[in-house]
Amino acid sequence: APHGTYNLGRRATEEEVAAWNIDIRPDGKGLPPGRGTVSAGETIYTEQCASCHGVFGEGAGRWPVLAGGFGTLDDQRPVKTVGSYWPYLSTVYDYVRRAMPFGDARSLSDDDVYAVTAFLLYLNDVVTDEDFELSHENFTQYRLPNEPNFKADDRASEAHYADRSEPCMTECKPGPVTVEMRAAVLDVTPDAENGEQMGSGAVD
Amino acid sequence: MTRKSGHTANWAPSRRAFLTGAAGAALTTSAATALPGAARAAGDPAITEIKDWNRYLGEGVDAAPYGAPSPFEAHVVRRDVPWLTADPVSSVNFTPLHELDGIITPNGLCFERHHAGVATIDPAEHRLMINGLVDTPLVFTMQDLQRFPRENRLYFLECAANTGMEWRGAQLNGCQFTHGMVHCVVYTGVPLKLLLDEAGLKASGTWLLAEGADAAAMTRSIPLEKALDDCLVAFKMNGEALRPEQGYPLRLVVPGWEGNMWVKWLRRLEIGDAPYAQREETSKYTDLLDDGTARRHTFVMDVKSVITSPSPQAPVTHGKGPLVITGLAWSGNGRISRVDVSLDGGRNWQTARLDGPSLSKALHRFYLDIDWDGSELLLQSRAIDEAGYVQPSKDALRAARGVNSIYHNNGIQTWQVRADGVVENVEVS
């Protein structure tokens, strides 16, 4: 049957949609049938994940930390992990299945991903039993601690945006302006002598 | 001495010295007055001697089927900051804003941000799927997409993390590094609305999930209202096919919104009735505030500007007198209505001159032509957009958010121009 205004493209088959439609929502929509235990997940994680993410999810080198960091979100240097920061368990399953292991994406089976997700719950103390099994049936019963701490974009209410009056043009500061901080002191710009130094606000 | 060679040596000037701030005394005298007295009397050898290029033949029209910049421009390149990321495959590089003018970014200089490297895709094997809450789930080939009515639109694309390394203070010495995660090109593409209408949207649809074909399979949730408003599915930039690093053969264009949402190597659009809470909108691209809570769905890139020259990588080398101060301004809310420039660290401001086209959600070029007396300057620019938003100071942003947001740092930038013309990234009282 023709479709749309231009009748361009063709109907996707159910098999084609199933091959690509792998996203999972927080309400569990999209979860494939399957199951995996913490102990099975530990085996997979140790073999395929720990070299970058650390044996206990602590992160190796600059690679992402996956566990811990509880209570640090209002610290000077917060540690944002699955347990301390991520709002939904569905994102763990979805992202591991979609993009991990880094450099060998889509290589884990659906059961493997359930097991690794169960192990990440264990590393983050959300479950404590090594025999715990995560499955499509019980998945949505498990919530991550930081879920309540996300809010909508309310930037427009910040004072500097709420006030849209004409900005000051003359004598806007009392005395002469002084320099408080210099990039050259930190000296982490590429071509500087110490370009390997860790900076703040790194992108990852 | 006359060199009889048709080849141009690569004599690109090195900027390393300026980057490290070890330039010593920058040139404060013009080339003409630097000539020895006898030479000055005889004239400039650039004029009085016959040059190779004035005598010998240059290359023919068959030498460069796809042209490249002059070898003297070899320093105008994308650069990266190795310590920013664990691996260059999931990383970012920076547009050399300090060397560019106007508002269009050359394709080869557009900053890159990948999460699993550059996907190499044969367009004959690329497909775009639409599924979810639609009447007819569809598959398009690239040829199918070329048959829809097209639009050409100029838009900036700014990474949400642009200027993110500056939240705690002045850190990187150059606007390429502090502001270079932005580019602006003309996109040719199909309005997303036409493609979604072709599949037939069900009334229950409120969100769209866009997904890439690369090894990161990047996904972002986009409100359907935005998808139907001004988003494009683009296959050309600045007239030619997308560069591989910009999503060849197909990318999503999400005007005014954070670059992460402009999914490259676009392969799938799913219609749903709720956001999908993907990794790139939960773990990443959420903005942590001082109290430990975080904002999500901070889509719009707010009003912003930066002076691109003078800047740390573009010192003043010509001494006192006429000086062109220039920069860029942009806003995800629409057009830029005004840019003010301060020479004294924000005490006093004068309105700069906007030049060139003023287009919604595109870069704007501004100039302030001054007569520099050689004294120290503390340069700042402050943009105002058509919605009336005024670019805030860094301190105002920190007061509202703290220093751990990573993203959406659009605070006013200060460059210190010293008497010797050397420029540094600083923060001021």
XYZ file of C-alpha atoms in Angstrom:
633
model
C 0.000 0.000 0.000
C 1.304 3.495 -0.749
C 2.322 5.663 2.202
C 2.770 9.341 2.902
C 2.879 12.234 0.469
C 5.748 11.033 -1.716
C 5.520 7.247 -1.326
C 9.315 7.187 -0.983
C 11.134 4.461 0.921
C 9.553 1.130 1.704
C 7.918 -0.576 4.676
C 10.448 -1.939 7.172
C 10.086 -5.640 7.938
C 9.577 -6.831 11.516
C 12.999 -8.506 11.377
C 14.665 -5.277 10.286
C 13.042 -3.251 13.057
C 13.975 -5.918 15.623
C 17.612 -5.867 14.452
C 18.012 -2.150 15.120
C 15.367 -1.352 17.722
C 17.456 -2.150 20.825
C 16.719 0.838 23.049
C 15.248 0.312 26.525
C 13.230 2.823 28.513
C 13.150 3.262 32.298
C 9.726 1.586 32.390
C 11.299 -1.556 30.913
C 9.887 -1.061 27.408
C 12.257 -2.804 25.015
C 13.773 -5.316 27.444
C 14.523 -8.605 25.668
C 13.693 -11.928 27.310
C 16.652 -13.204 29.329
C 18.410 -13.459 32.704
C 21.807 -13.396 34.347
C 23.298 -13.709 37.831
C 25.807 -11.585 39.735
C 28.368 -14.412 39.714
C 27.987 -14.967 35.958
C 28.319 -11.216 35.509
C 31.510 -11.148 37.557
C 33.103 -13.685 35.210
C 32.161 -11.701 32.093
C 33.122 -8.388 33.708
C 36.519 -9.685 34.843
C 37.319 -10.955 31.358
C 35.884 -8.135 29.243
C 35.467 -4.986 31.347
C 37.904 -4.866 34.283
C 40.972 -3.936 32.213
C 39.433 -0.478 31.640
C 36.920 -0.104 34.462
C 38.874 -1.766 37.285
C 38.190 -5.008 39.169
C 35.711 -3.241 41.467
C 34.462 -0.643 38.976
C 36.928 1.893 40.344
C 38.216 2.766 36.851
C 41.710 2.175 35.445
C 43.692 5.262 34.484
C 41.344 7.797 32.844
C 38.616 5.244 32.048
C 35.192 5.764 33.623
C 34.514 4.810 37.245
C 31.415 2.589 37.445
C 30.935 2.065 41.171
C 31.152 3.985 44.438
C 31.242 7.752 44.870
C 28.209 7.694 47.158
C 27.467 11.012 48.819
C 30.032 12.941 46.759
C 27.723 14.814 44.374
C 27.894 18.042 46.369
C 31.649 17.695 46.988
C 34.333 19.846 45.368
C 35.281 16.807 43.252
C 32.178 14.649 42.777
C 32.554 11.023 41.685
C 29.711 10.259 39.267
C 29.080 6.512 38.872
C 26.208 4.152 38.101
C 25.550 3.926 41.851
C 26.114 7.528 42.842
C 24.717 9.407 39.835
C 22.850 7.413 37.176
C 19.054 7.674 37.545
C 17.875 4.478 35.817
C 19.023 0.869 35.621
C 17.566 0.643 32.101
C 20.380 2.907 30.886
C 22.982 0.426 32.139
C 21.477 -2.454 30.186
C 20.831 -0.310 27.114
C 24.284 1.269 26.977
C 26.288 -1.902 27.704
C 24.378 -3.771 25.020
C 24.682 -0.871 22.559
C 28.272 0.270 22.961
C 30.339 -1.987 25.242
C 32.942 -3.458 25.410
C 34.616 -0.375 23.901
C 35.966 -1.521 20.545
C 33.818 -4.680 20.451
C 30.258 -3.369 20.688
C 27.272 -5.704 20.200
C 29.385 -8.762 21.101
C 27.560 -9.622 24.346
C 24.419 -11.766 24.325
C 21.238 -10.493 25.949
C 21.829 -12.893 28.876
C 25.434 -11.636 29.168
C 24.153 -8.085 29.481
C 21.656 -9.088 32.205
C 24.535 -10.716 34.094
C 26.880 -7.724 33.742
C 24.058 -5.388 34.788
C 23.415 -7.582 37.840
C 27.130 -7.437 38.704
C 27.107 -3.625 38.426
C 24.149 -3.542 40.843
C 26.259 -5.700 43.185
C 29.351 -3.483 42.856
C 27.149 -0.521 43.786
C 25.542 -2.276 46.800
C 22.040 -2.126 45.296
C 21.983 -5.937 45.625
C 24.190 -7.886 48.040
C 23.649 -11.546 47.102
C 26.102 -13.124 44.636
C 23.323 -15.521 43.582
C 20.988 -12.660 42.696
C 19.548 -13.072 39.207
C 18.367 -10.131 37.117
C 15.844 -10.841 34.377
C 13.275 -9.153 32.163
C 10.695 -10.172 34.775
C 12.178 -8.473 37.848
C 14.191 -5.726 36.124
C 11.907 -2.773 36.847
C 11.838 -3.588 40.602
C 15.386 -2.254 40.974
C 15.879 1.496 41.204
C 19.120 3.449 41.415
C 19.634 5.721 44.440
C 20.041 9.020 42.595
C 16.845 8.857 40.511
C 15.028 11.559 42.534
C 17.818 14.104 42.196
C 17.317 15.084 38.553
C 15.155 18.034 37.602
C 13.950 19.801 34.484
C 15.910 22.570 32.797
C 15.157 25.724 34.801
C 18.041 27.870 33.615
C 15.654 30.651 32.592
C 14.884 31.235 36.287
C 18.521 32.036 37.136
C 18.935 35.684 38.097
C 21.126 36.609 35.132
C 18.557 35.273 32.648
C 15.388 36.282 34.501
C 16.551 39.912 34.367
C 16.384 40.941 30.731
C 16.783 44.661 31.344
C 19.378 46.747 29.537
C 22.834 45.770 30.855
C 25.211 48.328 32.400
C 27.400 50.168 29.876
C 29.506 52.586 31.961
C 31.290 52.443 35.330
C 29.894 48.952 35.900
C 32.512 48.019 38.489
C 33.722 50.275 41.327
C 37.495 50.358 41.017
C 40.086 49.296 38.483
C 39.749 45.632 37.534
C 42.489 43.259 38.684
C 43.578 39.902 37.268
C 42.653 37.090 39.667
C 43.703 34.014 37.711
C 45.935 33.170 34.750
C 45.851 30.194 32.363
C 49.620 30.437 31.904
C 50.141 29.666 35.600
C 48.309 26.369 35.210
C 50.203 25.715 31.962
C 48.223 22.738 30.641
C 47.664 24.044 27.115
C 48.995 21.702 24.399
C 52.503 22.694 23.331
C 53.191 23.622 26.932
C 55.897 21.543 28.598
C 53.563 19.523 30.816
C 50.680 18.710 28.488
C 49.938 15.417 30.241
C 48.754 17.135 33.396
C 45.201 16.414 34.526
C 42.860 19.339 34.255
C 39.403 19.921 35.638
C 36.153 19.463 33.798
C 37.567 16.838 31.467
C 35.355 15.618 28.640
C 34.452 11.927 28.525
C 70.341 34.855 -4.181
C 67.771 33.622 -6.646
C 66.331 30.149 -6.108
C 65.210 28.617 -9.412
C 62.535 26.385 -8.022
C 58.910 26.068 -8.843
C 58.244 24.490 -5.480
C 57.067 26.444 -2.518
C 58.891 25.684 0.679
C 56.737 25.073 3.722
C 57.587 28.210 5.635
C 54.502 28.310 7.801
C 55.189 30.491 10.811
C 55.346 28.595 14.073
C 52.868 29.607 16.758
C 54.443 27.415 19.415
C 56.246 30.301 20.990
C 53.057 32.275 21.399
C 51.195 29.279 22.805
C 53.733 28.824 25.561
C 53.811 32.527 26.266
C 57.547 32.417 25.596
C 57.412 34.765 22.672
C 59.707 37.182 24.429
C 59.064 40.615 23.091
C 56.432 40.347 20.397
C 57.198 42.342 17.283
C 56.271 45.875 18.156
C 57.783 47.441 15.062
C 56.568 47.109 11.508
C 58.637 45.292 8.899
C 59.286 48.541 7.070
C 60.923 50.324 9.988
C 62.875 47.160 10.877
C 64.879 47.312 7.659
C 68.461 48.520 7.977
C 69.015 52.053 6.800
C 70.747 51.174 3.497
C 68.098 48.646 2.570
C 65.397 51.143 3.410
C 66.972 53.668 1.072
C 67.213 51.072 -1.709
C 63.691 49.874 -1.115
C 61.981 46.731 0.053
C 63.541 43.635 -1.591
C 60.034 42.176 -1.755
C 59.560 44.862 -4.367
C 63.009 45.574 -5.767
C 64.038 41.933 -6.353
C 62.320 39.799 -8.968
C 60.673 36.905 -7.155
C 60.543 33.272 -8.285
C 56.764 33.416 -8.554
C 57.129 36.432 -10.809
C 59.496 34.575 -13.154
C 58.791 30.834 -13.200
C 55.644 28.948 -14.026
C 53.361 27.731 -11.333
C 51.342 24.548 -11.195
C 48.695 23.784 -13.802
C 45.007 23.237 -13.396
C 45.598 19.475 -13.379
C 47.790 19.533 -10.272
C 45.148 19.660 -7.540
C 41.770 18.087 -8.354
C 40.731 18.863 -4.784
C 42.461 22.017 -3.597
C 44.149 22.531 -0.260
C 45.138 25.669 1.655
C 48.460 27.392 0.954
C 51.380 25.654 2.701
C 51.903 28.977 4.477
C 48.622 28.265 6.278
C 49.785 24.888 7.618
C 49.341 26.090 11.199
C 45.605 26.589 10.678
C 44.505 23.156 11.832
C 42.286 21.389 14.319
C 44.121 20.635 17.554
C 43.356 18.356 20.483
C 44.152 18.281 24.189
C 45.490 14.807 25.035
C 44.810 14.969 28.769
C 41.094 15.712 28.306
C 40.069 12.136 27.548
C 41.167 8.563 28.173
C 41.408 7.763 24.477
C 41.518 9.800 21.225
C 38.763 7.609 19.756
C 36.199 8.912 22.231
C 37.370 12.476 22.289
C 37.212 15.961 20.833
C 39.332 18.397 18.870
C 39.009 22.118 18.368
C 38.276 24.535 15.532
C 41.043 27.170 15.055
C 38.660 30.091 15.640
C 41.562 32.526 16.144
C 42.619 32.095 12.500
C 39.169 32.296 10.895
C 36.949 35.177 9.864
C 33.407 35.613 8.672
C 30.838 33.107 9.888
C 31.334 29.954 7.776
C 33.674 27.262 9.058
C 35.670 25.454 6.344
C 34.672 21.788 6.286
C 38.172 20.487 7.007
C 38.488 22.662 10.114
C 35.141 21.850 11.757
C 35.862 20.457 15.219
C 35.285 16.731 15.721
C 33.681 14.881 18.594
C 33.307 11.121 18.378
C 32.401 8.448 20.888
C 33.774 5.484 18.939
C 35.908 7.073 16.250
C 34.961 8.024 12.701
C 32.648 5.469 11.103
C 33.555 4.658 7.493
C 30.263 4.045 5.719
C 29.536 3.102 2.120
C 26.505 5.235 1.286
C 25.115 2.412 -0.856
C 24.863 0.369 2.355
C 23.463 3.137 4.545
C 19.811 3.021 5.569
C 17.546 5.304 7.554
C 14.759 3.573 9.478
C 11.676 5.162 11.034
C 9.859 2.977 13.570
C 7.742 3.195 16.690
C 4.451 5.082 16.910
C 3.968 5.464 13.158
C 1.417 4.130 10.684
C 4.075 2.634 8.395
C 7.594 1.826 9.674
C 9.899 2.808 6.818
C 13.375 2.214 5.432
C 15.012 4.822 3.206
C 18.110 4.512 1.053
C 20.307 7.551 0.438
C 18.791 7.739 -3.039
C 15.291 7.859 -1.545
C 16.311 10.772 0.689
C 17.688 12.718 -2.293
C 14.170 12.718 -3.789
C 12.501 14.702 -0.999
C 12.249 18.513 -1.197
C 15.405 20.073 0.282
C 16.346 23.091 2.353
C 19.624 24.958 2.856
C 20.206 26.423 6.301
C 23.209 27.954 8.076
C 23.495 26.855 11.703
C 26.101 26.786 14.445
C 26.805 23.474 16.137
C 28.286 23.878 19.608
C 29.330 21.021 21.864
C 27.584 21.222 25.244
C 31.064 20.904 26.815
C 32.509 23.877 24.914
C 34.338 26.041 27.496
C 33.724 23.267 30.043
C 37.371 23.183 31.091
C 37.056 26.803 32.268
C 34.414 26.279 34.990
C 36.985 26.350 37.795
C 38.994 29.176 36.301
C 41.276 30.179 33.449
C 42.896 26.980 32.257
C 43.623 26.786 28.516
C 45.548 29.533 26.751
C 43.803 30.052 23.439
C 40.270 30.573 22.160
C 40.741 27.482 19.971
C 40.858 25.458 23.193
C 38.445 27.488 25.322
C 35.774 28.041 22.636
C 36.704 25.888 19.617
C 34.063 23.170 20.029
C 31.843 25.112 17.646
C 31.411 25.352 13.900
C 28.924 26.899 11.498
C 28.159 25.565 8.028
C 25.387 25.558 5.448
C 23.489 22.285 5.621
C 21.531 20.818 2.738
C 18.940 18.360 3.865
C 15.368 17.230 4.143
C 13.118 18.722 6.819
C 12.683 15.989 9.423
C 8.942 16.708 9.411
C 8.653 15.494 5.799
C 10.225 12.140 6.669
C 8.088 11.673 9.786
C 4.924 12.601 7.883
C 5.861 10.013 5.265
C 5.693 7.321 7.968
C 2.512 8.812 9.448
C 2.798 9.968 13.068
C 0.365 8.495 15.556
C -1.308 11.013 17.849
C 0.251 9.390 20.934
C 3.832 10.230 19.823
C 5.584 12.900 21.890
C 9.292 12.000 21.753
C 11.762 11.012 19.047
C 14.842 8.849 19.553
C 17.653 9.429 17.062
C 20.354 6.782 16.691
C 23.709 6.633 14.895
C 25.237 3.742 12.963
C 28.732 3.941 14.491
C 30.159 1.676 17.207
C 28.822 4.019 19.901
C 25.307 3.797 18.414
C 24.747 7.280 19.830
C 21.173 7.885 20.922
C 19.359 10.994 22.117
C 15.726 11.735 22.966
C 14.281 14.813 21.268
C 10.849 16.306 21.962
C 8.667 15.711 18.913
C 7.711 19.391 18.913
C 11.335 20.292 18.134
C 11.689 17.492 15.582
C 8.706 18.872 13.654
C 9.848 22.485 13.988
C 13.251 23.065 12.371
C 15.289 19.838 12.445
C 16.869 18.602 9.219
C 18.260 15.291 8.047
C 21.321 16.592 6.205
C 23.594 15.039 3.610
C 25.649 18.069 2.574
C 27.677 20.745 4.351
C 28.921 23.907 2.629
C 27.735 22.422 -0.651
C 29.613 19.125 -0.595
C 28.901 15.765 0.998
C 29.286 15.637 4.776
C 32.839 14.862 5.839
C 33.165 11.363 7.362
C 34.008 12.917 10.721
C 30.785 14.952 10.508
C 28.536 11.961 9.917
C 28.828 10.950 6.240
C 26.509 10.116 4.641
C 23.752 11.454 6.935
C 23.405 13.472 10.107
C 20.681 15.060 12.182
C 20.616 18.876 12.437
C 19.043 20.202 15.647
C 19.332 24.014 15.362
C 20.348 25.901 18.498
C 20.569 22.750 20.636
C 23.608 21.046 22.123
C 25.862 19.299 19.622
C 25.496 15.858 21.195
C 21.943 15.720 19.857
C 23.081 16.229 16.248
C 23.393 12.471 15.755
C 25.953 11.561 13.080
C 25.834 8.550 10.772
C 22.080 8.738 11.426
C 20.393 5.383 10.879
C 17.184 5.340 12.897
C 14.383 7.554 14.175
C 11.962 6.033 16.661
C 8.736 7.702 17.763
C 7.687 7.112 21.366
C 5.509 8.590 24.099
C 8.240 9.203 26.711
C 11.944 10.133 26.790
C 14.306 7.178 26.510
C 16.827 8.112 29.268
C 19.823 7.075 27.226
C 23.392 7.244 28.557
C 23.989 10.546 26.752
C 21.112 12.239 28.597
C 21.592 10.723 32.082
C 25.226 9.947 32.868
C 26.326 12.605 30.359
C 24.762 15.890 29.234
C 23.147 16.391 32.603
C 24.360 19.367 34.595
C 25.390 18.798 38.220
C 24.616 21.733 40.505
C 26.156 22.853 43.789
C 23.593 21.046 45.960
C 24.144 17.651 44.338
C 21.006 17.764 42.194
C 21.324 17.837 38.423
C 19.463 19.353 35.513
C 18.468 17.115 32.649
C 17.290 17.949 29.128
C 19.276 21.192 29.039
C 18.919 21.302 25.283
C 19.377 24.940 24.236
C 22.815 26.503 23.859
C 22.525 29.898 25.510
C 23.693 33.280 24.232
C 27.486 33.386 23.969
C 30.398 35.234 22.398
C 34.183 35.287 22.333
C 36.832 37.624 20.951
C 38.844 35.510 18.510
C 41.528 38.147 17.826
C 43.429 39.402 19.688
C 43.559 36.211 21.734
C 46.356 34.091 23.230
C 47.086 32.411 19.889
C 46.642 35.669 17.986
C 48.845 38.215 19.759
C 49.184 41.832 18.651
C 52.409 41.993 16.626
C 52.010 45.382 14.925
C 52.392 47.771 17.812
C 50.289 50.821 18.624
C 47.670 52.345 16.347
C 44.772 50.832 14.437
C 43.739 47.463 15.884
C 40.891 45.240 14.707
C 39.143 43.472 17.559
C 36.947 40.692 16.173
C 34.971 37.747 17.415
C 31.940 35.528 17.194
C 28.557 35.574 18.889
C 25.740 33.041 18.778
C 22.580 31.941 20.539
C 20.360 28.896 20.431
C 17.416 31.220 21.000
C 17.682 32.914 17.596
C 19.568 35.896 16.205
C 22.165 38.001 17.977
C 20.856 41.521 18.340
C 23.965 43.158 19.826
C 27.509 42.564 21.016
C 29.222 44.885 23.482
C 32.994 44.939 23.929
C 34.936 46.102 26.980
C 38.612 47.091 26.967
C 38.846 47.418 30.763
C 37.599 44.092 32.135
C 33.900 44.940 32.128
C 33.881 48.388 33.736
C 32.868 50.160 30.533
C 31.363 48.813 27.331
C 30.933 49.962 23.750
C 28.690 48.357 21.158
C 30.554 46.508 18.423
C 29.671 46.329 14.723
C 27.914 43.183 13.529
C 28.981 42.322 9.981
C 27.627 39.838 7.493
C 24.364 37.911 7.511
C 22.434 37.781 10.786
C 20.696 34.412 10.747
C 18.801 32.600 13.457
C 20.898 30.058 15.390
C 24.002 30.853 13.329
C 27.342 32.420 14.161
C 27.508 36.225 13.944
C 30.750 38.118 13.265
C 31.492 41.313 15.190
C 34.217 43.939 14.916
C 35.407 46.820 17.043
C 38.067 48.957 15.369
C 40.158 50.834 17.920
C 43.263 52.989 18.062
C 45.445 51.100 20.548
C 47.667 53.330 22.668
C 49.837 50.391 23.726
C 48.468 50.146 27.257
C 47.248 46.918 28.831
C 43.766 45.828 27.784
C 41.354 43.450 29.506
C 39.166 42.465 26.564
C 35.655 41.075 27.014
C 32.655 40.578 24.754
C 29.007 40.366 25.865
C 26.303 39.189 23.481
C 22.564 39.890 23.653
C 20.116 37.752 21.669
C 16.744 38.549 20.157
C 14.978 36.951 23.125
C 16.608 39.606 25.321
C 18.980 37.252 27.107
C 22.285 38.868 28.067
C 25.444 36.744 28.152
C 26.279 36.313 31.861
C 29.607 36.638 33.632
C 31.395 33.476 34.718
C 30.867 34.521 38.325
C 27.097 34.803 37.806
C 27.029 31.289 36.366
C 29.138 29.915 39.236
C 26.902 31.600 41.786
C 23.877 29.880 40.255
C 25.403 26.467 39.519
C 28.747 25.928 41.247
C 31.702 24.626 39.215
C 30.787 21.000 38.473
C 28.245 21.397 35.661
C 30.839 20.609 32.941
C 28.357 21.720 30.260
C 26.746 24.993 29.167
C 29.484 27.406 30.194
C 28.614 30.545 28.235
C 30.282 32.982 30.636
C 32.042 36.127 29.450
C 35.693 35.481 28.475
C 38.523 37.850 29.417
C 41.778 38.215 27.467
C 44.617 40.279 28.905
C 46.546 42.125 26.186
C 49.913 43.188 27.577
C 51.890 46.212 26.404
C 54.159 43.884 24.399
C 51.129 42.485 22.561
C 51.168 39.055 24.221
C 47.651 37.890 25.152
C 46.621 35.616 28.006
C 43.446 33.879 29.215
C 42.694 35.451 32.613
C 39.886 35.927 35.092
C 39.287 39.326 36.650
C 37.699 40.773 39.768
